[in-house]
CSV table of C-alpha atoms in Angstrom, one decimal:
chain,number,residue,atom,x,y,z
A,2,MET,CA,10.2,-23.9,1.7
A,3,THR,CA,8.7,-26.9,3.4
A,4,PRO,CA,9.5,-28.2,6.9
A,5,GLU,CA,11.1,-31.3,5.4
A,6,ASN,CA,13.7,-29.0,3.6
A,7,ILE,CA,14.9,-27.3,6.8
A,8,ALA,CA,18.3,-28.7,7.8
A,9,ILE,CA,18.5,-29.3,11.5
A,10,ASP,CA,22.3,-28.5,11.6
A,11,LYS,CA,21.8,-25.0,10.0
A,12,GLN,CA,21.4,-21.7,12.0
A,13,PHE,CA,18.5,-19.4,11.3
A,14,VAL,CA,18.0,-15.7,12.3
A,15,LEU,CA,15.3,-13.2,12.1
A,16,ARG,CA,15.9,-10.3,9.6
A,17,GLN,CA,17.3,-7.4,11.5
A,18,ASP,CA,14.8,-4.9,10.2
A,19,VAL,CA,11.7,-6.9,11.2
A,20,LEU,CA,9.9,-5.2,14.1
A,21,VAL,CA,8.3,-7.2,16.9
A,22,ASP,CA,6.0,-5.9,19.6
A,23,GLN,CA,3.8,-7.4,22.2
A,24,ILE,CA,0.3,-6.0,22.2
A,25,GLY,CA,-1.9,-7.6,24.9
A,26,ASP,CA,-1.8,-11.3,24.5
A,27,GLU,CA,-0.6,-11.1,20.9
A,28,CYS,CA,2.8,-10.7,19.4
A,29,VAL,CA,2.7,-8.5,16.3
A,30,VAL,CA,5.4,-8.8,13.6
A,31,PHE,CA,5.9,-6.1,11.1
A,32,ASP,CA,7.8,-6.5,7.9
A,33,PRO,CA,8.9,-3.0,6.8
A,34,THR,CA,9.9,-4.2,3.3
A,35,THR,CA,6.5,-5.5,2.4
A,36,LYS,CA,4.5,-3.5,4.9
A,37,MET,CA,2.8,-6.7,6.0
A,38,VAL,CA,1.7,-7.3,9.6
A,39,PHE,CA,1.5,-10.8,11.2
A,40,THR,CA,0.3,-11.9,14.6
A,41,VAL,CA,1.7,-15.0,16.3
A,42,ASN,CA,0.8,-16.9,19.5
A,43,GLN,CA,3.0,-17.1,22.6
A,44,THR,CA,5.1,-20.0,21.3
A,45,GLY,CA,5.7,-18.1,18.0
A,46,ALA,CA,6.7,-15.1,20.0
A,47,MET,CA,9.2,-17.2,22.0
A,48,ILE,CA,10.7,-18.5,18.8
A,49,ILE,CA,10.9,-15.1,17.1
A,50,ASN,CA,12.6,-13.6,20.2
A,51,LYS,CA,15.2,-16.3,20.2
A,52,LEU,CA,15.8,-15.8,16.5
A,53,ARG,CA,17.1,-12.3,17.1
A,54,GLN,CA,20.4,-14.1,17.3
A,55,PRO,CA,21.3,-17.1,15.1
A,56,GLN,CA,19.9,-20.3,16.4
A,57,LEU,CA,20.0,-24.0,15.6
A,58,ILE,CA,16.6,-25.7,15.5
A,59,ALA,CA,17.9,-28.1,18.2
A,60,THR,CA,18.5,-25.1,20.5
A,61,LEU,CA,15.0,-23.8,19.8
A,62,VAL,CA,13.6,-27.2,20.6
A,63,GLU,CA,15.5,-27.5,23.9
A,64,TYR,CA,14.4,-24.0,24.9
A,65,LEU,CA,10.7,-24.7,24.1
A,66,ALA,CA,10.9,-28.1,25.8
A,67,SER,CA,12.0,-26.5,29.0
A,68,CYS,CA,8.8,-24.3,28.9
A,69,SER,CA,6.3,-27.0,27.8
A,70,SER,CA,5.1,-30.5,28.5
A,71,ALA,CA,4.9,-31.4,24.8
A,72,SER,CA,7.3,-34.0,23.5
A,73,ARG,CA,10.4,-33.0,21.7
A,74,ASP,CA,9.2,-34.6,18.5
A,75,VAL,CA,6.0,-32.5,18.5
A,76,ILE,CA,8.1,-29.4,19.3
A,77,LEU,CA,10.5,-30.2,16.5
A,78,ARG,CA,7.7,-30.5,14.0
A,79,ASP,CA,6.1,-27.3,15.1
A,80,CYS,CA,9.4,-25.4,15.1
A,81,GLU,CA,10.2,-26.7,11.5
A,82,ALA,CA,6.7,-25.7,10.3
A,83,PHE,CA,6.9,-22.2,11.9
A,84,LEU,CA,10.4,-21.6,10.6
A,85,ALA,CA,9.3,-22.7,7.1
A,86,ILE,CA,6.6,-20.0,7.3
A,87,LEU,CA,9.1,-17.3,8.5
A,88,LEU,CA,11.5,-18.3,5.7
A,89,ASP,CA,8.7,-18.3,3.0
A,90,LYS,CA,7.6,-14.8,4.1
A,91,GLY,CA,11.3,-13.6,4.1
A,92,LEU,CA,11.2,-12.8,7.8
A,93,ALA,CA,14.1,-15.1,8.6
A,94,THR,CA,17.1,-16.4,6.8
A,95,CYS,CA,19.5,-19.3,7.0
A,96,VAL,CA,23.0,-18.3,8.3
A,97,GLU,CA,25.6,-19.7,6.0
């Protein structure tokens, strides 16, 4: 999935079985289905933690904007790109 295909009015959620742990400055994400391990930066960790409950992209953007000096347009593009990666790896799903 590409960021352009992500609908802003849909909710997304992290798969319930995905494990997330903070180790030092890194956030480690473990997919028990594929046994793959991923590391994400602080912003990625913030998004992943919010995605434990279904979230609209607009809600994620507002949350990140309250923690950052970046413009909402930049945050939106980054959120869409990160969410596209999570969806492609099967770590998150769209809530219907």
